[in-house]
XYZ file of N, CA, C and O in Angstrom:
736
model
N -2.118 -16.682 12.874
C -2.741 -15.749 12.173
C -2.284 -15.120 10.948
O -3.095 -14.463 10.187
N -1.277 -15.654 10.655
C -0.351 -15.229 9.355
C -1.427 -15.513 8.063
O -1.902 -16.570 8.005
N -1.143 -14.379 7.074
C -2.080 -14.668 5.942
C -0.985 -15.156 4.899
O 0.100 -15.310 5.146
N -1.686 -15.849 3.856
C -0.796 -16.334 2.720
C -1.173 -15.265 1.665
O -2.306 -14.905 1.253
N -0.100 -14.408 1.130
C -0.289 -13.254 0.475
C -1.100 -13.330 -0.772
O -1.850 -12.516 -1.448
N -0.988 -14.679 -1.352
C -1.580 -14.893 -2.829
C -3.188 -15.024 -2.426
O -4.134 -14.551 -3.288
N -3.688 -15.703 -1.498
C -4.874 -15.738 -0.885
C -5.499 -14.318 -0.474
O -6.512 -14.015 -1.097
N -4.725 -13.389 0.000
C -5.077 -12.407 0.391
C -5.472 -11.537 -0.616
O -6.350 -10.639 -0.884
N -4.481 -11.496 -1.778
C -4.656 -10.763 -3.045
C -5.996 -11.245 -3.625
O -6.624 -10.219 -4.002
N -6.157 -12.379 -3.698
C -7.318 -12.858 -4.566
C -8.728 -12.377 -3.675
O -9.570 -11.793 -4.511
N -8.629 -12.379 -2.278
C -9.731 -11.791 -1.735
C -9.968 -10.283 -1.845
O -10.976 -10.174 -1.914
N -8.977 -9.703 -1.775
C -9.007 -8.393 -2.157
C -9.367 -7.933 -3.291
O -10.244 -6.813 -3.347
N -8.819 -8.563 -4.362
C -9.369 -8.382 -5.908
C -10.921 -8.353 -5.936
O -11.609 -7.631 -6.473
N -11.551 -9.547 -5.548
C -12.948 -9.894 -5.111
C -13.666 -8.728 -4.430
O -14.669 -8.197 -4.844
N -13.214 -8.419 -3.358
C -13.870 -7.393 -2.277
C -13.813 -6.139 -2.954
O -14.921 -5.100 -2.805
N -12.708 -5.711 -3.796
C -12.513 -4.458 -4.235
C -12.840 -4.232 -5.435
O -13.389 -3.167 -6.053
N -13.241 -5.342 -6.310
C -13.754 -5.274 -7.769
C -12.446 -5.226 -8.778
O -13.261 -4.592 -9.831
N -11.148 -5.555 -8.508
C -10.272 -5.232 -9.545
C -10.704 -6.570 -10.559
O -10.616 -7.476 -10.401
N -10.825 -6.037 -11.994
C -11.188 -6.910 -12.842
C -10.052 -7.259 -13.749
O -9.100 -6.382 -14.008
N -10.413 -8.354 -14.527
C -9.337 -8.355 -15.813
C -9.133 -7.087 -16.831
O -8.206 -6.899 -17.268
N -10.398 -6.637 -16.988
C -10.437 -5.145 -17.741
C -9.496 -4.246 -17.185
O -8.679 -3.418 -17.717
N -9.705 -4.167 -15.694
C -8.722 -3.108 -14.993
C -7.379 -3.335 -15.265
O -6.514 -2.359 -15.621
N -6.971 -4.594 -15.210
C -5.571 -5.126 -15.491
C -5.237 -4.831 -16.797
O -3.886 -4.174 -16.976
N -6.012 -4.906 -17.678
C -5.645 -4.566 -18.998
C -5.285 -3.258 -19.334
O -4.453 -2.533 -19.973
N -6.387 -2.250 -18.515
C -6.086 -0.805 -18.729
C -4.845 -0.378 -18.072
O -4.240 0.570 -18.628
N -4.566 -0.883 -16.890
C -3.234 -0.603 -16.178
C -2.212 -1.017 -16.962
O -1.337 -0.043 -17.108
N -2.116 -2.058 -17.525
C -0.993 -2.500 -18.318
C -0.756 -1.346 -19.544
O 0.248 -1.314 -19.980
N -1.961 -1.193 -20.056
C -1.665 -0.407 -21.263
C -1.397 1.105 -21.157
O -0.745 1.747 -21.939
N -1.262 1.315 -19.740
C -0.794 2.754 -19.475
C 0.443 2.593 -18.500
O 0.892 3.593 -17.933
N 1.153 1.444 -18.485
C 2.452 1.355 -17.890
C 3.617 2.284 -18.099
O 4.105 2.731 -17.209
N 3.611 2.648 -19.191
C 4.548 3.862 -19.491
C 4.220 5.118 -19.127
O 5.278 5.848 -18.437
N 2.979 5.429 -19.161
C 2.578 6.676 -18.596
C 2.795 6.572 -17.038
O 3.296 7.581 -16.389
N 2.506 5.710 -16.457
C 2.760 5.317 -14.953
C 4.295 5.584 -14.548
O 4.504 6.122 -13.373
N 5.107 4.981 -15.333
C 6.478 5.136 -15.153
C 7.006 6.359 -15.034
O 7.591 7.008 -14.274
N 6.266 7.250 -16.360
C 6.746 8.710 -16.476
C 6.285 9.670 -15.292
O 7.005 10.467 -14.927
N 5.100 9.258 -14.367
C 4.910 10.201 -13.562
C 4.978 9.642 -12.113
O 4.821 10.360 -11.025
N 5.733 8.736 -12.125
C 5.979 8.068 -10.657
C 6.950 8.724 -9.914
O 6.622 9.123 -8.653
N 7.947 9.376 -10.438
C 8.899 10.181 -9.489
C 7.894 11.481 -9.063
O 8.215 12.055 -7.845
N 7.010 12.075 -9.778
C 6.353 13.298 -9.305
C 5.628 12.910 -8.266
O 5.148 13.370 -7.316
N 4.857 11.699 -8.326
C 3.765 11.106 -7.346
C 4.513 10.862 -6.127
O 4.090 11.165 -4.923
N 5.909 10.456 -6.307
C 6.686 10.139 -4.976
C 7.095 11.424 -4.399
O 7.007 11.665 -3.096
N 7.102 12.514 -5.249
C 7.612 13.912 -4.585
C 6.218 14.111 -3.563
O 6.343 14.879 -2.558
N 5.046 14.147 -4.229
C 3.974 14.543 -3.569
C 3.808 13.480 -2.228
O 3.436 14.067 -1.232
N 3.860 12.319 -2.384
C 3.972 11.504 -1.238
C 4.837 11.940 -0.103
O 4.427 12.023 1.018
N 6.117 11.963 -0.377
C 7.082 12.193 0.833
C 7.019 13.842 1.080
O 7.332 14.010 2.260
N 6.435 14.517 0.190
C 6.357 16.095 0.719
C 5.474 16.172 1.718
O 5.240 16.722 2.629
N 4.166 15.344 1.530
C 3.038 15.198 2.497
C 3.743 14.746 3.858
O 3.426 15.241 4.839
N 4.249 13.432 3.886
C 4.728 12.916 5.113
C 5.882 13.665 5.707
O 5.632 13.765 6.935
N 6.650 14.311 4.874
C 7.690 15.221 5.562
C 7.271 16.238 6.238
O 8.095 16.589 7.260
N 5.957 16.728 6.001
C 5.311 17.835 6.909
C 5.064 17.369 8.333
O 4.783 18.322 9.173
N 4.905 16.073 8.395
C 4.485 15.485 9.805
C 5.772 15.317 10.378
O 6.744 14.729 10.019
N 6.075 16.031 11.806
C 7.122 15.756 12.407
C 7.587 14.411 12.719
O 8.833 13.899 12.743
N 6.735 13.691 13.183
C 6.994 11.972 13.678
C 7.544 11.306 12.257
O 8.439 10.750 12.274
N 6.883 11.468 11.076
C 7.182 10.899 9.741
C 8.455 11.391 9.413
O 9.264 10.688 8.639
N 8.582 12.772 9.389
C 9.914 13.327 8.882
C 11.190 12.701 9.605
O 12.112 12.397 8.919
N 10.818 12.427 10.998
C 12.180 11.850 11.767
C 12.184 10.436 11.362
O 13.418 10.015 11.204
N 11.288 9.748 10.919
C 11.303 8.304 10.388
C 11.927 8.254 9.124
O 12.840 7.507 8.803
N 11.498 9.161 8.108
C 12.048 9.096 6.864
C 13.440 9.498 6.673
O 14.115 9.247 5.918
N 14.075 10.480 7.759
C 15.356 10.815 7.602
C 16.076 10.449 8.683
O 17.194 10.862 8.869
N 15.859 9.046 9.251
C 16.390 8.399 10.276
C 17.946 8.143 9.914
O 18.692 8.233 10.949
N 18.356 7.723 8.944
C 19.482 7.496 8.613
C 19.898 8.178 7.020
O 19.075 8.501 6.207
N 21.234 8.471 6.830
C 21.769 8.958 5.855
C 21.352 8.100 4.507
O 21.295 7.180 4.410
N 20.601 9.034 3.636
C 20.255 8.357 2.442
C 18.957 7.721 2.354
O 18.356 7.333 1.376
N 18.194 7.575 3.606
C 17.004 6.789 3.644
C 15.999 7.406 2.728
O 15.146 6.678 1.916
N 15.614 8.748 2.684
C 14.444 9.181 2.074
C 14.975 9.092 0.321
O 13.936 8.976 -0.230
N 16.058 9.161 0.093
C 16.392 8.829 -1.278
C 15.894 7.348 -1.765
O 15.345 7.056 -2.846
N 16.485 6.515 -0.795
C 16.120 4.940 -1.112
C 14.446 4.689 -1.240
O 14.089 4.071 -1.998
N 13.991 5.506 -0.248
C 12.421 5.326 0.007
C 11.755 5.865 -1.479
O 10.818 5.440 -1.999
N 12.556 6.925 -1.907
C 11.808 7.691 -3.149
C 12.066 6.588 -4.307
O 10.925 6.463 -5.157
N 13.076 6.167 -4.323
C 13.348 5.165 -5.632
C 12.476 4.002 -5.349
O 11.827 3.377 -6.424
N 12.211 3.522 -3.999
C 11.412 2.366 -3.791
C 9.865 2.690 -4.153
O 9.037 1.822 -4.777
N 9.510 3.950 -3.895
C 8.195 4.380 -4.463
C 7.875 4.210 -5.844
O 6.886 3.680 -6.214
N 8.805 4.792 -6.627
C 8.886 4.683 -7.885
C 8.542 3.329 -8.393
O 7.702 3.052 -9.210
N 9.400 2.314 -7.843
C 9.098 0.920 -8.410
C 7.846 0.639 -8.038
O 7.150 -0.220 -8.902
N 7.413 0.833 -6.937
C 6.178 0.169 -6.348
C 4.974 0.935 -7.257
O 4.075 0.080 -7.609
N 5.061 2.126 -7.401
C 4.120 2.832 -8.242
C 4.038 2.101 -9.594
O 2.901 1.835 -10.168
N 5.249 1.929 -10.371
C 5.106 1.441 -11.600
C 4.403 0.031 -11.761
O 3.870 -0.533 -12.570
N 5.070 -0.868 -10.586
C 4.768 -2.138 -10.505
C 3.013 -2.260 -10.537
O 2.183 -3.234 -10.822
N 2.245 -1.178 -9.848
C 0.695 -1.149 -9.856
C 0.288 -1.329 -11.273
O -0.846 -1.759 -11.680
N 0.977 -0.700 -12.243
C 0.481 -0.746 -13.760
C 0.842 -1.994 -14.221
O 0.091 -2.454 -15.310
N 2.220 -2.581 -14.033
C 2.618 -3.714 -14.789
C 1.873 -5.065 -14.116
O 1.870 -6.053 -14.759
N 1.921 -4.959 -12.816
C 1.222 -6.228 -12.180
C 2.373 -7.156 -11.843
O 2.092 -8.386 -11.504
N 3.665 -6.899 -12.374
C 4.852 -7.776 -12.324
C 4.602 -9.064 -13.072
O 5.223 -9.433 -13.723
N 3.690 -9.740 -12.190
C 3.382 -11.260 -12.900
C 1.838 -11.483 -12.858
O 1.272 -12.492 -12.456
N 1.314 -10.431 -13.525
C -0.025 -10.355 -13.715
C -0.852 -10.309 -12.253
O -2.042 -10.897 -12.185
N -0.389 -9.524 -11.576
C -0.891 -9.452 -10.094
C -0.858 -10.857 -9.233
O -2.003 -11.313 -8.637
N -0.075 -11.633 -9.639
C -0.095 -12.907 -9.064
C 0.798 -13.146 -7.757
O 0.890 -12.075 -6.911
N 1.486 -14.300 -7.628
C 2.123 -14.633 -6.444
C 3.430 -13.598 -6.225
O 3.598 -13.027 -4.954
N 4.146 -13.176 -7.222
C 5.123 -12.137 -7.086
C 4.558 -10.770 -6.603
O 5.071 -10.265 -5.645
N 3.458 -10.389 -7.094
C 2.941 -9.153 -6.727
C 2.561 -9.060 -5.227
O 2.758 -8.482 -4.518
N 1.875 -10.343 -4.904
C 1.307 -10.240 -3.649
C 2.250 -10.637 -2.778
O 2.464 -9.873 -1.671
N 3.562 -11.289 -2.922
C 4.496 -11.414 -1.799
C 5.287 -10.207 -1.942
O 5.572 -9.749 -0.630
N 5.476 -9.404 -2.957
C 6.111 -8.091 -2.922
C 5.378 -7.297 -2.066
O 5.850 -6.218 -1.012
N 3.966 -6.975 -1.991
C 3.083 -6.157 -1.323
C 3.046 -6.550 0.083
O 3.121 -5.592 1.088
N 3.081 -7.785 0.232
C 3.196 -8.366 1.679
C 4.410 -7.748 2.465
O 4.565 -7.479 3.428
N 5.594 -7.798 1.834
C 6.723 -7.469 2.218
C 6.729 -6.006 2.323
O 7.541 -5.570 3.365
N 6.289 -5.142 1.459
C 6.207 -3.818 1.779
C 5.404 -3.581 3.040
O 5.637 -2.574 3.581
N 4.331 -4.151 3.336
C 3.465 -4.010 4.437
C 4.477 -4.260 5.721
O 4.448 -3.446 6.651
N 4.926 -5.309 5.687
C 5.937 -5.697 6.660
C 6.970 -4.580 6.945
O 7.348 -4.237 8.106
N 7.627 -4.072 5.708
C 8.660 -2.857 6.040
C 8.004 -1.688 6.637
O 8.760 -1.223 7.597
N 6.909 -1.557 6.179
C 6.282 -0.128 6.800
C 5.987 -0.314 8.422
O 6.428 0.336 9.305
N 5.523 -1.677 8.982
C 5.691 -2.057 10.371
C 6.842 -1.921 10.986
O 7.144 -1.311 12.060
N 7.898 -2.404 10.481
C 9.429 -2.536 10.799
C 9.821 -1.007 11.083
O 10.445 -0.841 12.029
N 9.674 -0.221 9.979
C 10.345 1.088 10.376
C 9.380 2.151 10.995
O 9.818 3.208 11.134
N 8.195 1.723 11.330
C 7.225 2.545 12.073
C 6.318 3.481 11.428
O 5.920 4.305 11.946
N 5.912 3.213 9.923
C 5.131 4.015 9.425
C 3.829 3.412 9.571
O 3.296 2.535 8.854
N 3.016 3.967 10.321
C 1.623 3.340 10.949
C 0.615 3.786 9.751
O 0.634 4.720 9.065
N -0.482 3.096 9.896
C -1.703 3.200 9.060
C -2.232 4.597 9.097
O -2.507 5.287 8.141
N -1.899 5.353 10.392
C -2.418 6.744 10.539
C -1.616 7.699 9.403
O -2.169 8.785 9.255
N -0.290 7.159 9.085
C 0.316 7.925 8.337
C 0.174 7.732 6.663
O 0.097 8.256 5.872
N 0.057 6.266 6.476
C -0.039 5.655 5.060
C -1.307 5.983 4.447
O -1.526 6.378 3.424
N -2.524 5.933 5.437
C -3.807 6.089 4.683
C -3.887 7.617 4.005
O -4.341 7.623 2.884
N -3.677 8.465 4.859
C -3.860 10.011 4.172
C -2.814 10.091 3.245
O -3.172 10.999 2.105
N -1.523 9.650 3.393
C -0.626 9.629 2.322
C -1.032 9.060 0.992
O -0.807 9.686 -0.352
N -1.569 7.884 1.037
C -2.201 7.140 -0.105
C -3.252 8.118 -0.690
O -3.431 8.144 -1.953
N -4.067 8.607 -0.022
C -5.094 9.548 -0.247
C -4.528 10.628 -1.178
O -4.968 11.202 -2.182
N -3.431 11.252 -0.661
C -2.721 12.395 -1.567
C -2.206 11.899 -2.878
O -2.568 12.338 -3.831
N -1.521 10.650 -3.030
C -1.288 10.063 -4.290
C -2.500 9.788 -5.113
O -2.453 10.179 -6.274
N -3.709 9.299 -4.509
C -4.741 9.215 -5.448
C -5.512 10.469 -5.920
O -5.666 10.617 -7.110
N -5.231 11.628 -4.961
C -5.641 12.819 -5.597
C -4.836 13.421 -6.468
O -5.339 14.035 -7.604
N -3.396 13.362 -6.348
C -2.593 13.817 -7.166
C -2.525 13.002 -8.636
O -2.438 13.593 -9.749
N -2.684 11.809 -8.633
C -2.956 10.992 -9.817
C -4.150 11.285 -10.437
O -4.233 11.628 -11.794
N -5.249 11.607 -9.790
C -6.358 12.228 -10.535
C -6.267 13.318 -11.444
O -6.663 13.606 -12.308
N -5.573 14.388 -10.636
C -5.476 15.657 -11.225
C -4.441 15.159 -12.514
O -4.694 15.770 -13.383
N -3.662 14.472 -12.498
C -2.634 14.232 -13.576
C -3.369 13.444 -14.653
O -3.150 13.821 -15.869
N -4.166 12.652 -14.447
C -5.080 11.936 -15.240
C -5.797 12.829 -16.108
O -5.785 12.885 -17.368
N -6.321 13.915 -15.593
C -7.352 14.763 -16.235
C -6.276 15.635 -17.034
O -6.729 16.060 -18.163
N -5.312 16.303 -16.454
C -4.390 17.006 -17.362
C -3.963 16.353 -18.591
O -4.082 16.935 -19.679
N -3.625 14.952 -18.403
C -3.162 14.291 -19.416
C -4.147 13.669 -20.455
O -3.933 12.867 -21.179
N -5.410 13.834 -19.975
C -6.515 13.410 -20.998
C -6.970 11.882 -20.813
O -7.319 11.297 -21.955
N -6.403 11.126 -19.641
C -6.657 9.846 -19.444
C -8.084 9.308 -19.083
O -8.943 10.312 -18.490
N -8.491 8.286 -19.209
C -9.877 7.986 -18.980
C -10.145 7.601 -17.620
O -9.194 7.444 -16.896
N -11.573 7.725 -17.403
C -12.114 7.241 -15.823
C -11.870 5.981 -15.484
O -11.577 5.766 -14.465
N -11.900 5.115 -16.642
C -11.472 3.725 -16.455
C -10.330 3.749 -15.809
O -9.992 2.676 -14.692
N -9.149 4.400 -16.188
C -7.916 4.081 -15.785
C -7.924 4.601 -14.195
O -7.396 4.144 -13.597
N -8.668 5.874 -14.073
C -8.701 6.285 -12.580
C -9.062 5.304 -11.630
O -8.919 4.868 -10.722
N -10.347 4.616 -12.267
C -11.012 3.720 -11.262
C -10.025 2.439 -11.227
O -9.946 1.861 -9.990
N -9.425 1.902 -12.175
C -8.473 0.727 -11.971
C -7.456 1.029 -11.075
O -6.931 0.205 -10.207
N -6.711 2.203 -11.250
C -5.549 2.732 -10.375
C -6.236 2.893 -8.918
O -5.422 2.482 -7.972
N -7.349 3.501 -8.714
C -8.052 3.561 -7.262
C -8.140 2.036 -6.620
O -7.663 2.128 -5.488
N -8.489 1.092 -7.298
C -8.650 0.065 -7.090
C -7.356 -1.012 -6.540
O -7.190 -1.427 -5.378
N -6.458 -0.611 -7.469
C -5.217 -1.339 -7.091
C -4.547 -0.938 -5.878
O -3.821 -1.334 -4.853
N -4.469 0.601 -5.791
C -4.028 1.425 -4.808
C -4.696 0.867 -3.296
O -3.986 0.792 -2.474
N -5.978 0.574 -3.370
C -6.836 0.285 -2.126
C -6.413 -1.067 -1.817
O -6.061 -1.520 -0.549
N -6.052 -2.066 -2.849
C -5.335 -3.483 -2.458
C -4.068 -3.086 -1.775
O -3.837 -3.688 -0.825
N -3.243 -2.404 -2.394
C -1.909 -2.365 -1.782
C -2.113 -1.790 -0.517
O -1.305 -2.061 0.790
N -2.962 -0.881 -0.101
C -3.040 -0.262 1.290
C -3.636 -1.167 1.940
O -3.298 -1.291 3.304
N -4.428 -2.120 1.579
C -4.995 -3.473 2.445
C -3.938 -4.056 2.971
O -3.907 -4.654 4.017
N -2.911 -4.269 2.167
C -1.651 -5.144 2.316
C -0.856 -4.490 3.552
O -0.506 -5.187 4.595
N -0.879 -3.172 3.601
C 0.042 -2.551 4.609
C -0.893 -2.770 6.015
O -0.072 -3.015 6.916
N -2.085 -2.431 5.885
C -2.970 -2.431 7.023
C -2.801 -3.692 7.574
O -2.949 -3.840 8.820
N -2.903 -4.726 6.928
C -3.240 -5.969 7.217
C -1.802 -6.512 7.997
O -1.785 -7.292 8.853
N -0.604 -6.060 7.423
C 0.593 -6.358 8.052
C 0.635 -5.842 9.555
O 1.142 -6.761 10.422
N -0.014 -4.642 9.737
C -0.097 -4.279 11.200
C -0.856 -5.302 11.972
O -0.423 -5.672 13.148
N -1.819 -5.642 11.561
C -2.875 -6.484 12.353
C -2.122 -7.909 12.546
O -2.026 -8.274 13.654
N -1.476 -8.545 11.478
C -0.902 -9.681 11.677
C 0.298 -9.566 12.419
O 0.645 -10.643 13.412
N 1.052 -8.710 12.358
C 2.391 -8.423 13.088
C 2.015 -8.405 14.485
O 2.452 -9.048 15.536
N 1.095 -7.488 14.898
C 0.630 -7.353 16.229
C 0.079 -8.366 16.898
O 0.418 -8.953 17.911
N -0.976 -9.066 16.129
C -1.612 -10.442 16.733
C -0.583 -11.399 17.046
O -0.744 -12.037 17.979
N 0.261 -11.541 16.102
C 1.355 -12.640 16.177
C 2.408 -12.210 17.314
O 2.503 -13.311 18.034
N 2.469 -10.973 17.524
C 3.412 -10.880 18.653
C 2.814 -11.083 20.189
O 3.228 -11.830 21.125
N 1.350 -10.619 20.105
C 0.597 -11.085 21.397
C 0.368 -12.483 21.575
O 0.809 -12.832 22.676
N 0.147 -13.059 20.876
C 0.109 -14.721 20.774
C 1.228 -15.271 21.243
O 1.166 -16.173 22.184
N 2.250 -14.934 20.584
C 3.541 -15.407 20.851
C 3.942 -15.069 22.380
O 4.817 -15.905 23.147
N 3.850 -13.974 22.848
C 4.225 -13.473 24.047
C 3.515 -13.979 25.185
O 3.854 -14.174 26.254
N 2.079 -14.170 24.957
C 1.134 -14.742 26.007
C 0.846 -16.114 25.981
O 0.261 -16.481 27.071
N 1.127 -16.691 24.746
C 0.761 -17.992 24.629
C -0.767 -17.987 24.515
O -1.218 -19.554 24.536
N -1.588 -17.208 24.417
C -3.058 -17.140 24.252
C -3.449 -17.975 22.941
O -2.628 -17.963 21.974
N -4.524 -18.578 22.841
C -5.196 -19.236 21.649
C -5.693 -17.982 20.611
O -5.894 -16.939 21.252
N -5.680 -18.058 19.382
C -6.374 -17.189 18.663
C -7.730 -16.871 18.979
O -7.977 -15.711 18.927
N -8.379 -17.983 19.352
C -9.945 -17.634 19.686
C -9.993 -16.753 20.966
O -11.001 -16.032 20.838
N -8.966 -16.949 22.036
C -9.143 -16.251 23.241
C -8.865 -14.732 22.653
O -9.572 -13.949 23.120
N -7.768 -14.677 21.873
C -7.281 -13.288 21.537
C -8.484 -12.638 20.912
O -8.848 -11.194 21.153
N -8.970 -13.096 19.955
C -10.309 -12.539 19.100
C -11.301 -12.194 20.091
O -12.027 -11.283 19.920
N -11.466 -13.000 20.989
C -12.709 -12.739 21.955
C -12.441 -11.808 22.796
O -13.294 -10.636 23.014
N -11.221 -11.483 23.255
C -10.883 -10.319 24.151
C -10.735 -9.005 23.468
O -11.203 -8.084 23.795
N -10.553 -8.858 21.865
C -10.578 -7.934 21.171
C -11.871 -7.595 20.950
O -12.270 -6.430 21.217
N -12.860 -8.388 20.689
C -14.329 -8.185 20.458
C -14.865 -7.507 21.758
O -15.656 -6.660 21.689
N -14.427 -8.142 22.839
C -15.018 -7.630 24.309
C -14.502 -6.300 24.419
O -15.148 -5.395 24.894
N -13.175 -6.088 24.182
C -12.557 -4.648 24.421
C -13.274 -3.808 23.646
O -13.644 -2.449 24.004
N -13.557 -4.045 22.342
C -14.111 -3.123 21.184
C -15.836 -2.835 21.843
O -16.101 -1.810 21.759
N -16.256 -3.868 22.507
C -17.652 -3.341 22.834
C -17.592 -2.538 24.006
O -18.705 -1.700 24.417
N -16.603 -2.423 24.988
C -16.673 -1.561 26.062
C -16.031 -0.076 25.745
O -16.204 0.830 26.572
N -15.856 -0.044 24.529
C -15.310 1.312 24.198
C -16.411 2.270 23.661
O -17.315 2.109 23.088
């Protein structure tokens, strides 16, 4: 069931509607994105730190929160630059980020509202700085693509683990999930 990150990226671009114009707008605002990245990281981790479970994960080891803060800044800026025009390098990086979230236990129930905080805070900063609605829409779209990578990592890792441990076929697994969902 493993995804190919570049194919997933292309699919998400189409579904979410990230356009070449959006990419141009993001690139033209890359310096602004870099300037506000640390502040957005502060909002993100302040929100997550208020949750007891997340606070324990974030501070599990010495210096982890500092490393995560620096990684967030890099991630945030990359949304504006696209690294390689939102190609293979970007997709592989986003897939890796999703896998890291799974590995350290930052579940979608935490990531989704934290991403909403980032989108909200960026929106406020966009208005204060007189940035265009087009930039806000483009940034919202790329944030949702990045969020889709994280959520898909949970699906892929969970599915792969069940298939590996049980020996079930993918078709059987999907049928069991559909049947289970129908009974809820």
